[in-house]
mmCIF file of C-alpha atoms and ligand atoms in Angstrom:
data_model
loop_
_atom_site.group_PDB
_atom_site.id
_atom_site.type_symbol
_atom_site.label_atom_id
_atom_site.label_comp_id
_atom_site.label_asym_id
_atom_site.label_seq_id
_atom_site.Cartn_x
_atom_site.Cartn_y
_atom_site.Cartn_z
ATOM 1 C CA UNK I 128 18.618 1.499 -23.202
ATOM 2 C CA UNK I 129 18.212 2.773 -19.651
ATOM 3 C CA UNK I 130 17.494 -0.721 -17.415
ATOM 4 C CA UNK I 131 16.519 -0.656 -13.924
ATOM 5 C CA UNK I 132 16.425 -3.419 -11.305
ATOM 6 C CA UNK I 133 13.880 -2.898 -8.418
ATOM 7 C CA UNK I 134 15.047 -5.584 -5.670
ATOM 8 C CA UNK I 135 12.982 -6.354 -2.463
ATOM 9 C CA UNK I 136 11.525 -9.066 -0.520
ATOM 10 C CA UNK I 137 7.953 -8.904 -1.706
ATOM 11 C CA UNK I 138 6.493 -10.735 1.232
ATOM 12 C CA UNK I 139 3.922 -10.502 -0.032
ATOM 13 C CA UNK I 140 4.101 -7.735 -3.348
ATOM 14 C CA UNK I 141 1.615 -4.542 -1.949
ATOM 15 C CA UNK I 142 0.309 -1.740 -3.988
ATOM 16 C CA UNK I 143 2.990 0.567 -2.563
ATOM 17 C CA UNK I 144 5.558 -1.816 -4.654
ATOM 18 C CA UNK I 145 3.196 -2.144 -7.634
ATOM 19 C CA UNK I 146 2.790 1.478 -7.804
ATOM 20 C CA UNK I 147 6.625 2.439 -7.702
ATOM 21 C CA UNK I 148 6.962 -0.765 -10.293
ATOM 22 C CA UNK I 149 4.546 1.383 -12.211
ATOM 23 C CA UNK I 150 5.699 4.889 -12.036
ATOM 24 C CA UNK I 151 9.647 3.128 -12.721
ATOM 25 C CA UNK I 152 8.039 1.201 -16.386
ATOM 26 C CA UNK I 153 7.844 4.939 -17.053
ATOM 27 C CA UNK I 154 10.920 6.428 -16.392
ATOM 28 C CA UNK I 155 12.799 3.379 -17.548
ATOM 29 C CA UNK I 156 12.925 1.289 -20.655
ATOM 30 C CA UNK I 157 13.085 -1.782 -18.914
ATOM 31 C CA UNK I 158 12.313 -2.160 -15.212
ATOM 32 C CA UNK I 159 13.264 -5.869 -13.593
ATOM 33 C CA UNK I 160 11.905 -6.287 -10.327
ATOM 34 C CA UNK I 161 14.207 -9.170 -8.542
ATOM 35 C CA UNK I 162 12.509 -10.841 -5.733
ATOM 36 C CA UNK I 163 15.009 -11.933 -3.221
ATOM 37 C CA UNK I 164 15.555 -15.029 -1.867
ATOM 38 C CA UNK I 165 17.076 -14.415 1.681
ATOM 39 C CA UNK I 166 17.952 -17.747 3.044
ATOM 40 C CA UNK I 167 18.104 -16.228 6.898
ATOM 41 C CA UNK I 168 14.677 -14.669 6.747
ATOM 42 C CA UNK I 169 11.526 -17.393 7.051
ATOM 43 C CA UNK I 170 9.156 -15.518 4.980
ATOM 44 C CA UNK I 171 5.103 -16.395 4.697
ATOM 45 C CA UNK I 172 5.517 -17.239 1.113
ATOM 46 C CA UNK I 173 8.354 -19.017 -1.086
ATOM 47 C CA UNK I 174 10.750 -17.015 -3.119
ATOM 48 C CA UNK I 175 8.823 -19.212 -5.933
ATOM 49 C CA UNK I 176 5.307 -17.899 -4.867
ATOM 50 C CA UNK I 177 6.399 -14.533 -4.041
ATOM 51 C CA UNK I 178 8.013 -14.586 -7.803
ATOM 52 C CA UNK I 179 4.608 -15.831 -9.419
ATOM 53 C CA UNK I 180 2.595 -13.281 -7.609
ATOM 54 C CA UNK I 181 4.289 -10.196 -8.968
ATOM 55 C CA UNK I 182 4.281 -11.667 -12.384
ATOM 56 C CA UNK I 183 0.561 -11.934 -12.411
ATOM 57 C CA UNK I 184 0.387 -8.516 -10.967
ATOM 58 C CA UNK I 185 2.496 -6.737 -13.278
ATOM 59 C CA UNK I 186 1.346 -9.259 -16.535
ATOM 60 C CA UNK I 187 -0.068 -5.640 -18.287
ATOM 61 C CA UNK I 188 3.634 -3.343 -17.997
ATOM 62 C CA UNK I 189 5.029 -5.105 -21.448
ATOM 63 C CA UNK I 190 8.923 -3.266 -20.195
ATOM 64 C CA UNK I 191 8.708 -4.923 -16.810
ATOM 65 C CA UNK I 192 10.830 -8.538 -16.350
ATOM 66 C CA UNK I 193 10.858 -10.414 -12.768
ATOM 67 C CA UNK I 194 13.740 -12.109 -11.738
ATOM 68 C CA UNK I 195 15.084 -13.646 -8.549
ATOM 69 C CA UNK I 196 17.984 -12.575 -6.201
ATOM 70 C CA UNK I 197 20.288 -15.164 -4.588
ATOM 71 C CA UNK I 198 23.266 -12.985 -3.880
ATOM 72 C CA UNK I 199 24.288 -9.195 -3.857
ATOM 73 C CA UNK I 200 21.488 -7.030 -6.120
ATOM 74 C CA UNK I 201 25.096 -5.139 -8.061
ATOM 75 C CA UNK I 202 26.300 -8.896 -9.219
ATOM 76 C CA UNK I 203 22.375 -9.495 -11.043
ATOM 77 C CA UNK I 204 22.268 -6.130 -11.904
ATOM 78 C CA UNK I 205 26.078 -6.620 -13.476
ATOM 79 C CA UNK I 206 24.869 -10.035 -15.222
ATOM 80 C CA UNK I 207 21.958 -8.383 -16.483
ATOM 81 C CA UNK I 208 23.209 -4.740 -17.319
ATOM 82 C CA UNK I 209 21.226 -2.902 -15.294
ATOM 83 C CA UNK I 210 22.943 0.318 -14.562
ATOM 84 C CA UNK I 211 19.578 1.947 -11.910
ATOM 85 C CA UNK I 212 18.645 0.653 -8.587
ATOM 86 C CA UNK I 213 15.207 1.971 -8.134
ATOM 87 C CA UNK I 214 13.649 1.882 -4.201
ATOM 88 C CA UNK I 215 10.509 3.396 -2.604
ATOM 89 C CA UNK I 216 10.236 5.718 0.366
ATOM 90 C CA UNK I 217 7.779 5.928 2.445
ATOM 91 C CA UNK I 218 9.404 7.914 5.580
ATOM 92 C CA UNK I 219 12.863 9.068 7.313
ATOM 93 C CA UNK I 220 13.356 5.977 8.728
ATOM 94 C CA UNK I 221 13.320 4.729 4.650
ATOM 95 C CA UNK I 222 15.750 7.685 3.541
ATOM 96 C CA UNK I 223 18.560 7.108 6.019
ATOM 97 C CA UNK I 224 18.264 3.103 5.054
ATOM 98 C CA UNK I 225 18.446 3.560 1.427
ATOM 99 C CA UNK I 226 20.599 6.462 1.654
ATOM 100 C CA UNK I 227 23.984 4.541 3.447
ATOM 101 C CA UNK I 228 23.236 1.364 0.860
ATOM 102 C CA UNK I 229 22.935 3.806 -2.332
ATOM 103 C CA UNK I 230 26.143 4.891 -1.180
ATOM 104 C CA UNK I 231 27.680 1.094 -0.710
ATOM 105 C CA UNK I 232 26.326 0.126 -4.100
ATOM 106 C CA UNK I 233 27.464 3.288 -6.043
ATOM 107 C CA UNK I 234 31.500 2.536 -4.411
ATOM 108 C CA UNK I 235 30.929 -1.133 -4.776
ATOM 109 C CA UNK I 236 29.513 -0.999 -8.558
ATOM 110 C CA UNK I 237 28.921 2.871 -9.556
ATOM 111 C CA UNK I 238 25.542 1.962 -9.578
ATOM 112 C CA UNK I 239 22.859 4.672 -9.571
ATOM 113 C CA UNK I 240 20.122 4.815 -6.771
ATOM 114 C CA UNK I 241 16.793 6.256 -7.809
ATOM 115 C CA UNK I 242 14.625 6.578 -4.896
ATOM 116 C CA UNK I 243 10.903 6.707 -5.644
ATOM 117 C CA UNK I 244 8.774 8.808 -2.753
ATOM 118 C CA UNK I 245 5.554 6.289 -1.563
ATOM 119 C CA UNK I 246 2.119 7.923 -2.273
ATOM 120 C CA UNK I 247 0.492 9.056 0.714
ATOM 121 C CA UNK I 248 -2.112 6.576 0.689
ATOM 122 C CA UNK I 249 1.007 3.960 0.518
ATOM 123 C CA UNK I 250 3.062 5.529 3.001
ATOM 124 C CA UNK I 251 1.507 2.796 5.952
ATOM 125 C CA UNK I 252 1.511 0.255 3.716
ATOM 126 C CA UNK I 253 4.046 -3.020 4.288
ATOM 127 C CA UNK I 254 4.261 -6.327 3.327
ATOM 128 C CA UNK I 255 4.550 -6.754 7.357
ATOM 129 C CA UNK I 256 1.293 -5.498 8.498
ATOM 130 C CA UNK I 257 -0.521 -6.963 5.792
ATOM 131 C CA UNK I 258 0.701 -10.274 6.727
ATOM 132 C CA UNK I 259 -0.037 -9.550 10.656
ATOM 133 C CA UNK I 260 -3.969 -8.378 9.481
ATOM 134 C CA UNK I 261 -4.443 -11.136 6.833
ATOM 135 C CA UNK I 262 -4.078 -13.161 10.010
ATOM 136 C CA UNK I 263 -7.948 -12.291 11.083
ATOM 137 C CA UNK I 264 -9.319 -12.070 7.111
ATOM 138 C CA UNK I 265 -7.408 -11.338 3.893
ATOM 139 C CA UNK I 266 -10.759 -9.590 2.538
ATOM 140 C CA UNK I 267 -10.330 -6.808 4.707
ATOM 141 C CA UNK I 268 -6.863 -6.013 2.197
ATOM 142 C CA UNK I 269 -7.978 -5.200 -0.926
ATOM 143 C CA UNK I 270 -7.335 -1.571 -0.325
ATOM 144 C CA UNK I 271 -3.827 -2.288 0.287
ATOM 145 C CA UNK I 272 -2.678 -5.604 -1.559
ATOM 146 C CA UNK I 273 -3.637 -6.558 -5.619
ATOM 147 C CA UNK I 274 -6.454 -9.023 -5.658
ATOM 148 C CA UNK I 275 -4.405 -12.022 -6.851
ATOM 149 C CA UNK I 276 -2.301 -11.349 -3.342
ATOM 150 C CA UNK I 277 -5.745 -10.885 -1.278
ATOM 151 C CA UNK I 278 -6.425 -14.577 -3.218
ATOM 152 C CA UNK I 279 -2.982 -16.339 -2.158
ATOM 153 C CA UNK I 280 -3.349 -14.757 1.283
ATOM 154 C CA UNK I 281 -7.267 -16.518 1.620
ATOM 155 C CA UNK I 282 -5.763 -19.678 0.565
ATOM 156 C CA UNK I 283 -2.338 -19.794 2.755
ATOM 157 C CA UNK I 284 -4.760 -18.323 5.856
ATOM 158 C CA UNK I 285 -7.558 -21.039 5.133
HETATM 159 P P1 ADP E 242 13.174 -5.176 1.560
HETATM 160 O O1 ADP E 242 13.153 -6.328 2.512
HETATM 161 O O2 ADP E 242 14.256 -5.258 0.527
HETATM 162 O O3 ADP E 242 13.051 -3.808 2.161
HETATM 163 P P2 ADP E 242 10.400 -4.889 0.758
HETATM 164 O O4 ADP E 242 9.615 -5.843 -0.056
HETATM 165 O O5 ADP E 242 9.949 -4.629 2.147
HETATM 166 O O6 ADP E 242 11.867 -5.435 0.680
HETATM 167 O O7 ADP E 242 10.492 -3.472 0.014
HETATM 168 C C1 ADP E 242 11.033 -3.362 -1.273
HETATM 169 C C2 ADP E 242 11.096 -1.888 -1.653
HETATM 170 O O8 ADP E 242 9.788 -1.354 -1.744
HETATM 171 C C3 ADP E 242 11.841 -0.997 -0.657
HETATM 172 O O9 ADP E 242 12.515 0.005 -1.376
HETATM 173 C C4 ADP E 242 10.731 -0.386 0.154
HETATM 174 O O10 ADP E 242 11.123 0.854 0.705
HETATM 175 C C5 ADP E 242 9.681 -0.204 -0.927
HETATM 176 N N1 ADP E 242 8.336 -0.160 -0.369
HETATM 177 C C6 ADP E 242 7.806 -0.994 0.541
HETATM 178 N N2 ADP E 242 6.540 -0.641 0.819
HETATM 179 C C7 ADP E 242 6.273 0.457 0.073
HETATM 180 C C8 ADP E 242 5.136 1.327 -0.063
HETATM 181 N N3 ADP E 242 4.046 1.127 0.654
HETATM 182 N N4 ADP E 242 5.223 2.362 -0.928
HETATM 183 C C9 ADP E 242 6.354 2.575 -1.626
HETATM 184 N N5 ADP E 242 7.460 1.811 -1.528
HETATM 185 C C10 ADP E 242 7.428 0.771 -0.694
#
Protein backbone atom coordinates (compact mmCIF):
# COMPACT_ATOMS: atom_id res chain seq x y z
CA UNK A 1 0.00 0.00 0.00
CA UNK A 2 1.67 3.18 -1.24
CA UNK A 3 1.16 5.88 1.95
CA UNK A 4 2.00 9.39 1.70
CA UNK A 5 2.39 12.07 4.38
CA UNK A 6 1.75 15.71 3.22
CA UNK A 7 3.29 17.92 6.20
CA UNK A 8 2.84 21.78 6.42
CA UNK A 9 1.79 24.47 8.64
CA UNK A 10 -1.72 25.02 7.41
CA UNK A 11 -2.07 28.49 8.81
CA UNK A 12 -4.76 28.52 7.80
CA UNK A 13 -5.41 25.19 5.11
CA UNK A 14 -5.98 27.20 1.37
CA UNK A 15 -7.28 25.67 -1.74
CA UNK A 16 -3.73 25.44 -3.12
CA UNK A 17 -3.19 22.70 -0.15
CA UNK A 18 -6.66 21.18 -0.61
CA UNK A 19 -6.10 20.80 -4.20
CA UNK A 20 -2.57 19.04 -3.99
CA UNK A 21 -4.37 16.96 -0.90
CA UNK A 22 -6.72 16.12 -3.71
CA UNK A 23 -4.71 15.35 -6.72
CA UNK A 24 -2.19 13.15 -3.90
CA UNK A 25 -5.78 10.87 -2.63
CA UNK A 26 -5.25 9.94 -6.28
CA UNK A 27 -1.94 8.95 -6.78
CA UNK A 28 -1.73 7.43 -3.35
CA UNK A 29 -3.65 4.86 -1.40
CA UNK A 30 -3.53 6.68 1.63
CA UNK A 31 -2.55 10.34 1.87
CA UNK A 32 -2.00 11.76 5.74
CA UNK A 33 -1.73 15.31 5.83
CA UNK A 34 0.26 16.17 9.31
CA UNK A 35 -0.30 19.62 10.48
CA UNK A 36 2.68 20.82 12.33
CA UNK A 37 2.93 22.12 15.48
CA UNK A 38 6.04 24.49 15.44
CA UNK A 39 6.51 25.68 18.92
CA UNK A 40 8.85 28.84 17.62
CA UNK A 41 6.33 30.09 15.12
CA UNK A 42 3.08 32.10 16.81
CA UNK A 43 0.62 31.14 14.26
CA UNK A 44 -3.15 32.83 13.90
CA UNK A 45 -4.71 29.57 14.73
CA UNK A 46 -3.84 26.55 17.20
CA UNK A 47 -2.23 23.43 15.94
CA UNK A 48 -5.77 22.07 17.40
CA UNK A 49 -7.87 24.46 15.14
CA UNK A 50 -5.65 24.31 12.27
CA UNK A 51 -6.07 20.26 12.69
CA UNK A 52 -10.03 20.53 12.83
CA UNK A 53 -10.18 22.75 9.86
CA UNK A 54 -8.56 20.43 7.37
CA UNK A 55 -10.56 17.58 8.68
CA UNK A 56 -13.77 19.28 7.84
CA UNK A 57 -12.32 20.24 4.56
CA UNK A 58 -11.14 17.04 3.42
CA UNK A 59 -14.32 14.98 5.40
CA UNK A 60 -15.35 13.66 1.48
CA UNK A 61 -11.48 11.97 0.38
CA UNK A 62 -12.40 8.49 2.38
CA UNK A 63 -8.04 7.61 1.79
CA UNK A 64 -7.08 10.89 3.41
CA UNK A 65 -6.06 10.74 7.50
CA UNK A 66 -4.87 14.11 9.40
CA UNK A 67 -2.43 13.90 11.89
CA UNK A 68 -0.22 16.28 13.84
CA UNK A 69 3.61 16.91 13.73
CA UNK A 70 5.60 17.58 16.92
CA UNK A 71 9.03 16.60 15.74
CA UNK A 72 10.93 15.73 12.41
CA UNK A 73 8.10 14.75 9.46
CA UNK A 74 10.74 11.18 8.66
CA UNK A 75 10.19 10.04 12.57
CA UNK A 76 5.87 10.28 11.94
CA UNK A 77 6.29 9.19 8.67
CA UNK A 78 8.62 6.12 10.21
CA UNK A 79 5.86 5.52 13.07
CA UNK A 80 3.27 5.54 10.61
CA UNK A 81 4.92 3.82 7.47
CA UNK A 82 4.70 6.30 5.19
CA UNK A 83 7.36 5.80 2.63
CA UNK A 84 6.22 9.48 0.16
CA UNK A 85 6.64 12.99 1.22
CA UNK A 86 4.32 14.81 -1.04
CA UNK A 87 4.82 19.00 -1.30
CA UNK A 88 3.34 21.66 -3.62
CA UNK A 89 5.13 24.15 -5.84
CA UNK A 90 4.10 27.08 -6.71
CA UNK A 91 7.47 28.88 -8.04
CA UNK A 92 11.51 28.70 -8.08
CA UNK A 93 11.75 30.08 -4.95
CA UNK A 94 9.47 26.64 -3.88
CA UNK A 95 11.79 24.22 -6.02
CA UNK A 96 15.16 25.19 -4.58
CA UNK A 97 13.37 24.93 -0.86
CA UNK A 98 11.95 21.59 -1.34
CA UNK A 99 14.65 20.48 -3.48
CA UNK A 100 17.82 20.75 -0.60
CA UNK A 101 15.12 19.16 2.14
CA UNK A 102 14.03 16.20 -0.37
CA UNK A 103 17.56 15.64 -0.43
CA UNK A 104 18.04 15.79 3.66
CA UNK A 105 15.05 13.52 4.10
CA UNK A 106 15.96 10.92 1.35
CA UNK A 107 19.91 10.62 3.30
CA UNK A 108 18.27 10.97 6.63
CA UNK A 109 15.34 8.26 5.98
CA UNK A 110 15.43 7.21 2.08
CA UNK A 111 12.33 8.83 1.96
CA UNK A 112 10.81 9.75 -1.41
CA UNK A 113 9.86 13.45 -2.28
CA UNK A 114 6.97 13.88 -4.66
CA UNK A 115 6.59 17.40 -5.52
CA UNK A 116 3.15 18.42 -6.76
CA UNK A 117 3.28 21.70 -9.31
CA UNK A 118 0.45 24.51 -7.81
CA UNK A 119 -2.33 25.26 -10.40
CA UNK A 120 -1.99 28.51 -11.88
CA UNK A 121 -4.86 29.95 -10.27
CA UNK A 122 -3.03 28.68 -6.86
CA UNK A 123 0.29 29.76 -7.69
CA UNK A 124 -0.38 33.38 -5.46
CA UNK A 125 -2.11 31.70 -3.09
CA UNK A 126 -0.60 31.42 0.80
CA UNK A 127 -1.77 30.86 4.00
CA UNK A 128 0.24 34.33 4.60
CA UNK A 129 -1.62 36.68 2.48
CA UNK A 130 -4.81 35.28 3.27
CA UNK A 131 -4.24 35.93 6.82
CA UNK A 132 -2.83 39.65 6.02
CA UNK A 133 -6.37 40.27 3.71
CA UNK A 134 -8.75 38.46 6.14
CA UNK A 135 -7.51 41.33 8.27
CA UNK A 136 -10.02 43.94 6.33
CA UNK A 137 -12.98 41.03 5.61
CA UNK A 138 -12.68 37.24 5.38
CA UNK A 139 -15.66 37.37 2.69
CA UNK A 140 -13.52 38.77 0.22
CA UNK A 141 -11.57 34.88 0.41
CA UNK A 142 -13.75 32.54 -0.78
CA UNK A 143 -11.94 32.36 -4.05
CA UNK A 144 -8.90 31.39 -2.32
CA UNK A 145 -9.70 29.62 1.14
CA UNK A 146 -12.66 26.58 1.66
CA UNK A 147 -15.72 28.10 3.19
CA UNK A 148 -15.37 26.46 6.62
CA UNK A 149 -11.78 28.53 6.69
CA UNK A 150 -13.58 31.86 5.29
CA UNK A 151 -16.06 30.88 8.57
CA UNK A 152 -13.15 30.45 11.29
CA UNK A 153 -11.41 33.48 9.77
CA UNK A 154 -15.03 35.76 10.31
CA UNK A 155 -15.12 34.50 13.74
CA UNK A 156 -11.24 34.89 14.92
CA UNK A 157 -11.43 38.56 12.89
CA UNK A 158 -14.86 39.51 14.64
P1 LIG B 1 5.21 25.11 5.46
O1 LIG B 1 5.32 26.09 6.58
O2 LIG B 1 5.61 23.71 5.83
O3 LIG B 1 5.76 25.54 4.14
P2 LIG B 1 2.58 25.63 4.35
O4 LIG B 1 1.28 25.38 5.01
O5 LIG B 1 2.92 27.03 4.01
O6 LIG B 1 3.63 24.95 5.30
O7 LIG B 1 2.69 24.77 3.01
C1 LIG B 1 2.57 23.37 3.02
C2 LIG B 1 2.85 22.84 1.62
O8 LIG B 1 1.85 23.29 0.73
C3 LIG B 1 4.18 23.28 1.02
O9 LIG B 1 4.69 22.22 0.24
C4 LIG B 1 3.80 24.43 0.13
O10 LIG B 1 4.72 24.60 -0.92
C5 LIG B 1 2.46 23.93 -0.38
N1 LIG B 1 1.60 25.03 -0.80
C6 LIG B 1 1.35 26.17 -0.14
N2 LIG B 1 0.51 26.95 -0.84
C7 LIG B 1 0.24 26.29 -1.98
C8 LIG B 1 -0.55 26.59 -3.15
N3 LIG B 1 -1.18 27.74 -3.26
N4 LIG B 1 -0.60 25.67 -4.14
C9 LIG B 1 0.09 24.51 -4.03
N5 LIG B 1 0.85 24.18 -2.97
C10 LIG B 1 0.93 25.05 -1.97
Amino acid sequence: MKKAVFPGSFDPLTNGHLDIIQRASEIFDEVVVAVGINTNKQGLFTPSERLELVEEAVADLPNVQVGQVGGLTVDYMNEIGAKYLVRGLRNAKDFEYERDIAEVNSVLAGVETVLLLAKPENQNVSSSMVKEIAKFGADKLDAFVPAVVVTALQKHFQ
